Coordinates of C-alpha atoms in Angstrom, one line a residue:
Chain A
M3 CA 7.1 27.5 46.5
Q4 CA 7.1 25.0 49.3
R5 CA 10.6 26.2 50.2
Y6 CA 9.4 29.8 50.3
I7 CA 6.4 28.9 52.5
L8 CA 8.6 26.9 54.8
S9 CA 11.2 29.7 55.2
R10 CA 8.5 32.2 55.9
L11 CA 7.0 29.8 58.5
I12 CA 10.3 29.4 60.3
Q13 CA 10.8 33.2 60.2
S14 CA 7.4 33.7 61.8
V15 CA 8.2 31.2 64.6
F16 CA 11.4 33.1 65.3
I17 CA 9.5 36.4 65.4
L18 CA 7.0 34.9 67.9
F19 CA 9.9 33.8 70.1
G20 CA 11.3 37.3 69.9
V21 CA 7.8 38.6 71.0
L22 CA 7.7 36.2 73.9
F23 CA 11.2 37.5 75.0
I24 CA 10.1 41.1 74.7
V25 CA 6.8 40.7 76.6
F26 CA 8.5 38.7 79.3
F27 CA 11.1 41.3 80.0
M28 CA 8.6 44.1 79.7
L29 CA 6.6 42.5 82.5
Q30 CA 9.9 42.3 84.5
M31 CA 10.2 46.0 84.1
T32 CA 7.0 46.6 85.9
G33 CA 8.7 45.6 89.1
D34 CA 7.5 43.1 91.7
P35 CA 4.1 41.9 90.7
V36 CA 3.4 40.7 94.2
S37 CA 3.4 44.3 95.5
L38 CA 0.3 44.8 93.5
L39 CA -1.5 41.9 95.0
I40 CA -0.9 42.3 98.7
S41 CA -2.6 44.6 101.1
R42 CA -0.6 47.1 103.0
H43 CA -1.1 45.1 106.2
S44 CA 0.4 41.8 104.9
S45 CA 3.3 40.5 106.9
P46 CA 6.7 39.9 105.2
E47 CA 6.0 36.2 105.7
E48 CA 2.8 36.4 103.8
V49 CA 4.5 38.3 101.0
E50 CA 7.2 35.7 100.8
A51 CA 4.6 32.9 100.8
M52 CA 2.7 34.5 97.9
R53 CA 6.0 35.0 96.0
E54 CA 6.8 31.4 96.4
E55 CA 3.3 30.3 95.4
L56 CA 3.4 32.3 92.2
G57 CA 7.0 31.4 91.4
F58 CA 8.3 35.0 91.6
N59 CA 11.1 34.0 94.0
R60 CA 13.0 31.9 91.4
P61 CA 15.8 33.3 89.3
V62 CA 14.8 35.2 86.2
P63 CA 16.1 32.7 83.6
A64 CA 14.1 29.9 85.3
Q65 CA 11.0 32.1 85.3
F66 CA 11.6 32.8 81.6
A67 CA 12.0 29.1 80.8
S68 CA 8.7 28.2 82.5
F69 CA 7.0 31.2 80.9
I70 CA 8.0 29.9 77.5
G71 CA 6.9 26.4 78.4
N72 CA 3.5 27.6 79.5
A73 CA 3.1 29.9 76.6
L74 CA 3.7 27.0 74.1
T75 CA 0.6 25.3 75.7
G76 CA -1.4 28.5 75.4
D77 CA -1.1 29.3 79.1
F78 CA -0.3 32.9 79.8
G79 CA -0.9 32.9 83.5
K80 CA -3.7 34.4 85.5
S81 CA -5.0 37.9 85.3
L82 CA -4.1 39.4 88.7
R83 CA -7.4 41.1 88.9
H84 CA -9.9 38.7 87.5
K85 CA -8.2 35.6 89.0
Q86 CA -9.0 33.9 85.7
P87 CA -6.6 32.5 83.0
A88 CA -5.6 35.4 80.8
M89 CA -6.2 33.4 77.7
D90 CA -9.8 32.7 78.7
L91 CA -10.5 36.4 79.1
I92 CA -9.0 37.1 75.8
L93 CA -10.9 34.5 73.9
D94 CA -14.0 35.7 75.6
R95 CA -13.5 39.2 74.2
L96 CA -12.3 38.1 70.8
P97 CA -15.7 37.7 68.9
A98 CA -16.6 41.4 69.5
T99 CA -13.2 42.5 68.1
V100 CA -13.4 40.2 65.1
E101 CA -16.9 41.5 64.4
L102 CA -15.7 45.1 64.6
A103 CA -12.6 44.5 62.5
T104 CA -14.4 42.5 59.8
T105 CA -17.1 45.1 59.4
A106 CA -14.5 47.9 59.3
L107 CA -12.5 46.0 56.6
L108 CA -15.7 45.4 54.6
I109 CA -16.6 49.1 54.8
S110 CA -13.1 50.2 53.7
L111 CA -13.0 47.7 50.9
I112 CA -16.5 48.6 49.6
L113 CA -15.7 52.3 49.6
G114 CA -11.9 52.4 49.2
I115 CA -11.4 50.2 46.2
P116 CA -14.0 51.7 43.8
L117 CA -12.8 55.2 44.7
G118 CA -9.2 54.2 44.0
L119 CA -10.1 52.5 40.7
I120 CA -12.0 55.5 39.5
S121 CA -9.3 57.9 40.6
G122 CA -6.5 55.9 39.1
S123 CA -8.3 55.5 35.8
N124 CA -9.1 59.2 35.5
P125 CA -6.2 61.1 37.0
G126 CA -6.9 64.8 37.4
S127 CA -10.7 64.4 37.3
F128 CA -13.2 65.4 40.0
W129 CA -13.3 61.8 41.3
D130 CA -9.5 61.8 41.5
V131 CA -9.4 65.0 43.5
L132 CA -12.2 63.6 45.8
S133 CA -10.5 60.3 46.4
R134 CA -7.0 61.8 46.9
G135 CA -8.6 64.1 49.5
T136 CA -10.2 61.0 51.1
G137 CA -6.9 59.3 51.2
L138 CA -5.2 62.3 52.9
L139 CA -8.0 62.8 55.4
G140 CA -8.0 59.1 56.2
Q141 CA -4.3 59.6 57.2
T142 CA -4.8 62.8 59.2
I143 CA -8.1 62.5 61.0
P144 CA -7.5 60.7 64.3
N145 CA -10.1 57.8 64.6
F146 CA -10.9 58.7 68.2
W147 CA -11.9 62.2 67.1
L148 CA -14.0 60.9 64.2
A149 CA -15.7 58.6 66.6
L150 CA -16.7 61.5 68.8
I151 CA -18.1 63.5 65.8
L152 CA -20.0 60.5 64.5
I153 CA -21.6 59.9 68.0
L154 CA -22.5 63.6 68.1
V155 CA -24.1 63.7 64.7
F156 CA -25.6 60.2 64.1
S157 CA -26.4 59.1 67.7
V158 CA -27.1 62.3 69.6
H159 CA -28.7 64.5 66.9
L160 CA -30.1 62.1 64.5
G161 CA -30.7 59.1 66.8
W162 CA -29.9 56.6 64.1
F163 CA -27.5 54.5 66.1
P164 CA -26.9 53.7 69.8
T165 CA -24.2 55.9 71.4
F166 CA -22.3 53.0 72.8
G167 CA -22.3 49.2 73.5
R168 CA -22.7 46.1 71.4
S169 CA -25.9 44.3 70.8
T170 CA -26.3 41.1 68.8
W171 CA -29.2 39.0 67.6
T172 CA -29.3 35.3 67.2
F173 CA -30.6 33.7 64.0
L174 CA -30.4 29.9 63.4
G175 CA -27.9 29.6 66.2
M176 CA -25.6 32.3 64.8
T177 CA -24.7 35.4 66.6
L178 CA -25.1 38.3 64.2
P179 CA -24.2 41.9 64.4
T180 CA -26.7 44.7 64.7
R181 CA -26.5 48.4 63.7
S182 CA -24.6 49.0 66.9
V183 CA -21.4 48.0 65.0
I184 CA -21.8 50.6 62.2
L185 CA -20.4 53.7 64.0
P186 CA -17.4 52.1 65.6
A187 CA -16.6 50.2 62.4
F188 CA -16.8 53.3 60.3
S189 CA -14.5 55.2 62.6
L190 CA -12.0 52.4 62.5
A191 CA -12.4 52.0 58.8
L192 CA -11.4 55.5 57.8
F193 CA -7.6 55.0 58.0
T194 CA -7.7 51.7 56.1
M195 CA -10.0 53.2 53.5
G196 CA -7.5 56.0 52.9
Q197 CA -4.7 53.5 52.5
L198 CA -6.8 51.4 50.1
V199 CA -7.6 54.4 48.0
R200 CA -4.0 55.4 47.7
F201 CA -2.7 51.9 46.9
T202 CA -5.5 51.1 44.4
R203 CA -4.9 54.4 42.7
S204 CA -1.2 54.0 42.3
A205 CA -1.5 50.3 41.3
V206 CA -4.0 51.1 38.6
M207 CA -1.9 54.1 37.3
E208 CA 1.2 52.0 37.2
I209 CA -0.4 49.1 35.4
R210 CA -2.2 51.3 32.9
S211 CA 1.2 52.4 31.6
E212 CA 2.6 48.9 31.2
D213 CA 3.5 47.6 27.8
F214 CA 1.0 44.7 27.9
V215 CA -1.9 47.1 28.4
R216 CA -0.8 49.2 25.4
T217 CA -0.5 45.9 23.4
A218 CA -4.0 44.9 24.4
Y219 CA -5.4 48.2 23.3
S220 CA -3.5 48.1 20.0
K221 CA -4.9 44.7 19.3
G222 CA -8.3 46.3 19.3
I223 CA -9.6 44.6 22.4
A224 CA -12.7 46.4 23.8
D225 CA -11.8 49.0 26.4
R226 CA -14.0 47.3 29.0
K227 CA -12.3 44.0 28.5
V228 CA -8.8 45.5 28.8
Y229 CA -9.9 47.2 31.9
F230 CA -11.3 44.2 33.7
R231 CA -9.0 41.5 32.2
H232 CA -5.7 43.2 32.1
I233 CA -5.8 46.2 34.5
L234 CA -8.0 45.1 37.4
R235 CA -6.6 41.6 37.6
N236 CA -3.1 42.8 37.9
A237 CA -4.0 45.6 40.3
A238 CA -5.6 43.1 42.6
I239 CA -2.3 41.4 43.4
P240 CA -0.6 44.2 45.4
L241 CA -4.0 44.8 47.1
I242 CA -3.7 41.3 48.8
S243 CA -0.8 42.4 50.9
I244 CA -2.2 45.7 51.9
V245 CA -5.5 44.1 52.9
G246 CA -3.7 41.5 55.0
V247 CA -1.6 44.1 56.8
Q248 CA -4.6 46.3 57.3
F249 CA -6.7 43.5 58.8
G250 CA -3.9 42.9 61.3
Y251 CA -4.0 46.6 62.1
L252 CA -7.8 46.6 62.5
L253 CA -7.7 43.6 64.9
S254 CA -5.0 45.1 67.1
G255 CA -5.6 48.8 66.7
S256 CA -9.1 49.3 68.1
I257 CA -8.2 50.4 71.6
Y258 CA -9.5 53.9 71.2
I259 CA -12.6 53.0 69.3
E260 CA -13.5 50.2 71.7
T261 CA -13.0 52.5 74.7
I262 CA -15.1 55.3 73.2
F263 CA -18.0 53.0 72.2
S264 CA -17.6 50.7 75.3
W265 CA -17.3 47.9 72.8
P266 CA -16.6 44.7 74.7
G267 CA -13.5 43.6 72.7
L268 CA -9.8 43.1 73.1
G269 CA -9.0 46.8 72.9
N270 CA -11.3 47.6 75.7
L271 CA -9.8 44.7 77.7
L272 CA -6.4 46.2 77.1
A273 CA -7.5 49.7 78.3
E274 CA -9.2 48.2 81.3
S275 CA -6.2 46.0 82.3
I276 CA -3.9 49.0 81.9
G277 CA -6.1 51.0 84.2
N278 CA -6.0 48.2 86.7
R279 CA -2.3 47.8 86.3
D280 CA -3.1 44.1 85.6
F281 CA 0.1 43.7 83.6
A282 CA -0.1 39.9 83.3
L283 CA -3.2 40.4 81.3
V284 CA -1.6 43.2 79.3
Q285 CA 1.3 40.9 78.5
A286 CA -1.1 38.2 77.3
I287 CA -3.0 40.6 75.1
A288 CA 0.3 42.0 73.7
F289 CA 1.4 38.5 72.8
F290 CA -2.0 37.5 71.4
S291 CA -2.2 40.6 69.2
S292 CA 1.3 40.0 67.9
F293 CA 0.5 36.4 67.2
V294 CA -2.6 37.4 65.1
V295 CA -0.5 40.0 63.2
V296 CA 2.4 37.7 62.5
T297 CA 0.0 34.9 61.4
L298 CA -1.9 37.3 59.1
N299 CA 1.4 38.6 57.6
L300 CA 2.4 35.0 56.9
L301 CA -0.9 34.1 55.3
T302 CA -0.8 37.3 53.3
D303 CA 2.7 36.5 52.0
I304 CA 1.7 33.0 51.0
A305 CA -1.5 34.2 49.3
Y306 CA 0.7 36.8 47.5
A307 CA 3.1 34.1 46.3
V308 CA 0.2 31.9 45.1
A309 CA -1.5 34.8 43.3
D310 CA 1.6 36.2 41.6
P311 CA 3.8 33.6 40.0
R312 CA 6.6 36.2 39.5
I313 CA 7.2 36.2 43.3
R314 CA 9.9 33.6 44.0
Y315 CA 12.4 34.1 46.7
Chain B
M7 CA 3.0 57.1 43.0
T8 CA 3.7 60.6 41.8
T9 CA 6.0 59.8 38.9
S10 CA 3.6 57.5 37.1
A11 CA 1.4 60.4 36.2
N12 CA 4.1 61.9 34.1
T13 CA 5.4 59.0 32.2
Q14 CA 2.2 57.4 31.0
T15 CA 0.1 58.3 28.0
P16 CA -3.6 58.4 28.6
P17 CA -5.4 55.4 27.1
P18 CA -8.3 56.0 24.8
D19 CA -11.0 55.6 27.4
N20 CA -9.8 58.6 29.3
A21 CA -12.1 61.2 27.9
S22 CA -11.0 64.1 30.1
G23 CA -7.4 63.4 29.4
I24 CA -6.1 65.9 31.9
Q25 CA -2.6 64.9 32.9
R26 CA -1.4 67.3 35.6
G27 CA 2.1 66.2 36.5
T28 CA 2.9 66.3 40.1
G29 CA 6.7 66.3 39.5
V30 CA 8.1 69.6 38.3
T31 CA 10.1 70.5 35.3
V32 CA 13.4 72.0 36.3
D33 CA 16.4 73.0 34.4
Q34 CA 19.3 71.9 36.6
T35 CA 22.2 72.1 34.2
Q36 CA 24.4 74.7 35.9
E37 CA 24.6 76.3 39.3
T38 CA 25.6 74.1 42.3
G39 CA 26.2 74.9 45.9
F40 CA 24.0 75.7 48.8
W41 CA 22.3 78.9 47.6
A42 CA 21.6 77.5 44.3
F43 CA 19.9 74.6 46.0
I44 CA 17.8 76.9 48.2
K45 CA 16.8 78.9 45.1
L46 CA 15.9 75.6 43.3
V47 CA 13.8 74.5 46.3
A48 CA 12.1 77.8 46.5
R49 CA 11.3 77.7 42.8
L50 CA 9.9 74.2 43.1
L51 CA 7.8 75.2 46.1
A52 CA 6.3 78.1 44.2
R53 CA 5.0 75.7 41.6
D54 CA 3.3 73.3 44.0
K55 CA 0.3 74.9 45.7
A56 CA -0.3 72.0 48.0
G57 CA 3.3 72.2 49.2
I58 CA 3.0 75.9 50.0
V59 CA -0.2 75.3 51.9
G60 CA 1.4 72.5 53.8
L61 CA 4.4 74.6 54.7
V62 CA 2.3 77.5 55.8
M63 CA 0.2 75.3 58.0
F64 CA 3.3 73.7 59.5
L65 CA 4.8 77.2 60.1
I66 CA 1.6 78.4 61.9
V67 CA 2.0 75.5 64.3
V68 CA 5.7 76.1 64.8
I69 CA 5.1 79.8 65.4
S70 CA 2.3 79.2 67.9
A71 CA 4.5 76.7 69.8
V72 CA 7.5 79.1 69.9
F73 CA 5.6 82.2 70.8
A74 CA 2.9 80.6 72.9
P75 CA 3.2 82.9 75.9
V76 CA 2.9 85.9 73.7
L77 CA 0.2 84.7 71.4
A78 CA -2.1 83.1 73.9
P79 CA -4.7 85.6 75.1
H80 CA -5.1 84.0 78.5
D81 CA -3.2 81.9 80.9
P82 CA -3.9 78.3 79.8
L83 CA -4.0 77.0 83.3
K84 CA -6.1 79.8 84.9
Q85 CA -9.5 78.5 85.9
N86 CA -12.6 80.6 86.2
L87 CA -15.7 78.8 87.0
R88 CA -17.9 81.8 86.4
F89 CA -17.1 81.5 82.7
A90 CA -16.9 77.8 82.5
K91 CA -18.3 75.9 79.5
D92 CA -18.7 79.1 77.4
P93 CA -19.3 78.2 73.8
P94 CA -17.1 79.6 71.0
A95 CA -17.6 83.2 69.9
W96 CA -19.7 82.3 66.8
M97 CA -22.3 80.4 68.8
D98 CA -25.1 81.8 70.9
G99 CA -23.8 82.8 74.3
G100 CA -20.1 83.0 73.2
H101 CA -17.8 85.9 74.0
A102 CA -15.2 87.5 71.9
D103 CA -12.9 87.3 74.9
H104 CA -12.8 83.5 74.5
P105 CA -12.9 83.0 70.7
L106 CA -13.0 79.2 71.0
G107 CA -14.9 79.0 74.2
T108 CA -13.9 77.7 77.6
D109 CA -13.6 74.2 79.0
N110 CA -15.3 72.7 82.0
L111 CA -13.1 74.6 84.4
G112 CA -13.4 77.9 82.6
R113 CA -10.0 77.7 81.0
D114 CA -9.6 79.5 77.6
I115 CA -9.6 76.8 74.9
L116 CA -7.7 78.9 72.3
S117 CA -4.8 79.5 74.8
R118 CA -4.7 75.8 75.7
I119 CA -4.6 74.9 72.0
I120 CA -1.7 77.3 71.4
H121 CA 0.2 75.9 74.4
G122 CA -0.7 72.4 73.5
S123 CA 1.2 72.7 70.2
R124 CA 4.4 72.9 72.4
V125 CA 3.8 69.4 73.7
S126 CA 3.0 68.0 70.2
L127 CA 6.0 69.6 68.5
T128 CA 8.4 68.8 71.3
V129 CA 7.4 65.1 71.2
G130 CA 7.5 65.1 67.4
F131 CA 10.8 66.9 67.1
F132 CA 12.8 65.1 69.7
G133 CA 11.2 61.8 69.0
V134 CA 12.3 62.0 65.4
L135 CA 15.7 63.4 66.4
I136 CA 16.4 60.3 68.5
A137 CA 14.9 57.8 66.1
S138 CA 16.7 59.3 63.0
S139 CA 20.1 59.8 64.5
L140 CA 20.3 56.3 66.0
G141 CA 18.5 54.8 63.0
I142 CA 21.0 56.4 60.6
I143 CA 24.0 55.1 62.5
I144 CA 22.6 51.5 62.9
G145 CA 21.3 51.5 59.3
M146 CA 24.7 52.6 57.9
V147 CA 26.5 49.9 59.9
S148 CA 24.0 47.4 58.7
G149 CA 24.3 48.4 55.0
Y150 CA 28.0 49.1 54.9
V151 CA 29.3 46.2 57.0
G152 CA 26.9 43.6 55.7
G153 CA 27.2 39.9 56.6
T154 CA 26.2 38.6 60.0
T155 CA 26.0 42.1 61.5
D156 CA 23.5 43.0 58.9
N157 CA 21.5 39.9 59.5
V158 CA 21.3 40.4 63.2
I159 CA 20.3 44.0 62.9
M160 CA 17.7 43.3 60.3
G161 CA 16.3 40.4 62.3
G162 CA 15.7 42.9 65.2
V163 CA 14.2 45.5 62.8
N164 CA 11.8 43.0 61.3
L165 CA 10.8 41.7 64.7
V166 CA 9.9 45.2 65.9
L167 CA 8.1 46.1 62.7
A168 CA 6.0 42.9 63.0
L169 CA 4.6 43.9 66.4
P170 CA 1.2 45.7 66.7
Y171 CA 2.7 49.1 67.3
L172 CA -0.2 50.7 69.2
V173 CA -0.5 47.8 71.7
F174 CA 3.2 47.9 72.5
V175 CA 3.4 51.7 72.8
V176 CA 0.4 51.6 75.2
F177 CA 2.1 48.8 77.2
I178 CA 5.4 50.6 77.5
A179 CA 3.7 53.9 78.3
A180 CA 1.7 52.2 81.1
I181 CA 4.9 50.7 82.6
L182 CA 7.0 53.8 82.4
G183 CA 4.4 56.2 83.7
S184 CA 3.3 59.5 82.1
S185 CA 5.9 62.2 81.6
L186 CA 7.0 64.2 78.6
I187 CA 10.5 62.6 78.7
N188 CA 9.0 59.1 78.7
V189 CA 6.8 59.8 75.7
I190 CA 9.7 61.2 73.8
L191 CA 11.9 58.2 74.6
I192 CA 9.1 55.7 73.7
F193 CA 8.5 57.2 70.3
G194 CA 12.2 57.9 69.8
F195 CA 13.2 54.3 70.4
T196 CA 10.3 52.4 68.9
D197 CA 10.6 54.4 65.7
I198 CA 14.3 53.6 65.1
P199 CA 13.6 50.5 62.8
I200 CA 11.9 52.7 60.2
F201 CA 15.0 54.9 59.9
V202 CA 17.3 51.8 60.0
R203 CA 15.4 50.2 57.1
I204 CA 15.4 53.3 54.9
T205 CA 19.1 54.1 55.6
R206 CA 20.2 50.5 55.0
G207 CA 18.3 50.4 51.7
E208 CA 19.8 53.6 50.5
V209 CA 23.4 52.6 51.6
I210 CA 23.2 49.3 49.8
K211 CA 21.9 51.0 46.6
M212 CA 24.7 53.6 46.8
R213 CA 27.4 51.0 47.4
A214 CA 26.3 49.2 44.2
S215 CA 26.3 52.5 42.3
G216 CA 29.3 53.9 40.4
F217 CA 30.3 56.9 42.6
V218 CA 31.1 54.9 45.7
E219 CA 33.1 52.4 43.7
S220 CA 35.0 55.3 41.9
A221 CA 35.8 56.9 45.3
K222 CA 37.1 53.6 46.6
S223 CA 39.2 53.0 43.5
I224 CA 41.0 56.3 43.9
G225 CA 41.9 55.3 47.5
A226 CA 39.2 57.1 49.6
S227 CA 38.9 55.8 53.1
D228 CA 35.7 54.4 54.5
T229 CA 35.3 57.4 56.7
R230 CA 35.6 59.7 53.7
I231 CA 33.2 57.7 51.7
I232 CA 30.6 57.7 54.5
F233 CA 30.8 61.4 55.3
R234 CA 31.5 62.8 51.8
H235 CA 29.5 60.5 49.6
I236 CA 26.9 58.5 51.5
L237 CA 25.7 60.8 54.2
P238 CA 24.8 63.8 51.9
N239 CA 22.8 61.5 49.7
L240 CA 20.8 60.2 52.6
I241 CA 19.5 63.7 53.6
G242 CA 16.7 63.6 51.0
P243 CA 15.0 60.4 51.9
I244 CA 15.6 60.9 55.7
V245 CA 14.1 64.3 55.7
T246 CA 11.0 63.1 53.9
I247 CA 10.5 60.1 56.2
A248 CA 11.2 62.3 59.2
T249 CA 8.3 64.6 58.2
F250 CA 5.8 61.7 58.0
E251 CA 7.1 60.1 61.2
M252 CA 6.9 63.4 63.1
S253 CA 3.3 63.8 62.0
A254 CA 2.6 60.2 63.1
M255 CA 4.2 60.8 66.5
I256 CA 2.0 63.9 67.0
F257 CA -0.9 61.7 66.2
Y258 CA 0.1 58.9 68.6
E259 CA 1.0 61.4 71.4
A260 CA -2.6 62.7 71.2
G261 CA -3.8 59.1 71.3
L262 CA -1.8 58.3 74.4
G263 CA -3.1 61.5 75.9
F264 CA -6.6 60.4 75.1
L265 CA -5.9 57.2 77.2
G266 CA -4.3 59.3 79.9
L267 CA -0.9 57.8 79.2
S268 CA 1.0 60.8 77.8
V269 CA 2.0 64.0 79.7
P270 CA 0.3 64.5 83.2
P271 CA -3.2 65.8 83.0
S272 CA -2.2 69.2 84.4
V273 CA -0.2 70.0 81.2
P274 CA -2.3 71.4 78.4
S275 CA -1.9 69.0 75.5
W276 CA -4.3 68.2 72.7
G277 CA -4.7 64.6 73.7
N278 CA -5.4 65.6 77.3
M279 CA -7.9 68.2 76.2
L280 CA -9.8 65.6 74.1
A281 CA -9.8 63.2 77.0
A282 CA -11.1 65.7 79.4
G283 CA -13.8 67.0 77.0
R284 CA -15.1 63.6 76.2
Q285 CA -17.5 63.4 79.1
Y286 CA -19.0 66.7 78.2
L287 CA -19.3 65.7 74.5
V288 CA -23.1 65.7 74.3
I289 CA -23.8 69.0 76.1
Y290 CA -20.6 71.0 75.5
P291 CA -19.2 69.5 72.3
W292 CA -16.6 72.2 71.5
I293 CA -14.4 71.1 74.5
A294 CA -13.5 67.8 72.9
T295 CA -13.9 68.6 69.2
I296 CA -11.7 71.7 68.9
P297 CA -8.4 70.0 70.0
G298 CA -9.1 67.3 67.4
L299 CA -9.2 70.0 64.7
A300 CA -5.8 71.2 65.9
I301 CA -4.4 67.6 65.5
I302 CA -6.0 67.4 62.0
F303 CA -4.6 70.8 61.0
T304 CA -1.1 69.8 62.0
G305 CA -1.3 66.4 60.4
L306 CA -2.7 67.7 57.2
G307 CA 0.0 70.4 56.9
M308 CA 2.8 67.9 57.6
N309 CA 1.5 65.4 55.2
L310 CA 1.2 67.9 52.4
L311 CA 4.7 69.1 53.2
G312 CA 6.0 65.5 53.2
D313 CA 4.4 64.7 49.9
W314 CA 6.1 67.8 48.4
L315 CA 9.5 67.1 50.0
R316 CA 9.4 63.6 48.6
D317 CA 9.0 65.0 45.1
V318 CA 11.6 67.8 45.6
L319 CA 14.4 66.0 47.6
D320 CA 14.5 63.0 45.4
P321 CA 16.5 64.2 42.3
R322 CA 15.1 61.4 40.2
M323 CA 11.7 63.0 40.7
R324 CA 12.8 66.3 39.2
R325 CA 12.2 65.9 35.6
V326 CA 15.1 67.3 33.7
K327 CA 13.6 68.6 30.5
K328 CA 13.3 72.1 29.1

């Protein structure tokens, strides 16, 4: 077990170095960053001075080495537009994204897993058709389109939710979400919900046909007990990995939803910085999102290995 | 997912007890060759209603893309401010002349949807063509050669697959600038790992199976084994994955268009239409919502088709019983 965790840890570190390599060279592809900073009237001497000050006049390998060195201490340079450390801007926006992603995950778990369970236990039934339809629609309805429809129906016509923005309230020193999170979270949740329905359904169907389930039934154990003890407990194991992967997707994939709802999170920051051609910030966001995803994948794999004693690599 | 429905017996708590197999029973004892295969596929298709629906939906999109200039009632670029923001024909104030209404500049939405299918299908088709051809080659090298080569290739594949896809696609698109070629290249290259992984897995499975070993033992060269034995067996899984990946690319292209990072705004594409219609959402909702329906229609068709292909092209899924 320890060996498995250690090897996955090393692998994740390698992946993160690969990510640093990729984002560094992607920024190099954007051309001379100084040309974005100067005004048209700057003299060549001023340009050269700025290049020197920012370290862009050094050879690329040297720049890469100092980039890695800074990255290891959490320094991703300054946003060219905001003149603030990129990491500060990211951490500033993180709570909104975490709130959105967590709510979306909760919505998809609460709706997706029961649907998948009912569907997998009664293949061919009305509920099965319904949840398979949900799974398919979750995969094919673009979340940015669903967001527009939800705004139209629930904000504009029914007036139940605000059309955009994030509001919070404070209780005992904690910042808590308000109903402003419901529509963005629901739009974001649809895809994950569809995935959860599909995976839960197939996990339940697979386990239902296992020998140990037949044995449990033939021993005369009550149906309910077989269902909860033998089927659900085993079906929960593969769900760990899908939930981990999906949470990473929710944390990094909310650019459309945050843009549409003007949700002040990371996705919105990414869209803004792309609009401003503030590529230093884009680079930092890309690395930060990758870091979150890689860490979540690692934790998921460890949780999986702990939960399922059969997994030993 | 689809096989388990056939192999299990319903436990006692299943009162309805309906077991509708998704796999199809086929007698495939005699008849080989291309036409027999086509006949078999046609017969399998006829039994799967969802597959037919998916195929028809996909063909509608393909036909509208190919014959767009003939089918579109208006010029998709022609502006006419006198008829701007007309609602679809079934709503109050709509005209039969513009069945799906007009946008903020008075351009016919139906014609723009029909022309928009060209962008979506071009991106999907060429993106998958690049990703699958390079992916197959790299995956075959990885699976067939093995050793260090395999480790290096799979290291790269795992690295790319561990990245948050959307963030990087948006990043690259912003750097390269918006053009059709760039979008195709972005999807074509970022999607290679999916095809590498599936090809490598199949090749390793095949190398371990009897037929490759037998071919080797009678002195077949590597080239012959690859082209006669491995490549034909790859077609099934690759075509299935290609369908799903093409549908995903159409989806992501619309998403990039929505952010203004796909084809230039002057080109009618579904993502551009959605983006342009967003600011009129509250007063003229059809401008933004109708292109979304086109994306859903295409995605639904391709997913149904893909599910069916997965059942049909994998011979293990065809239940051989009479």
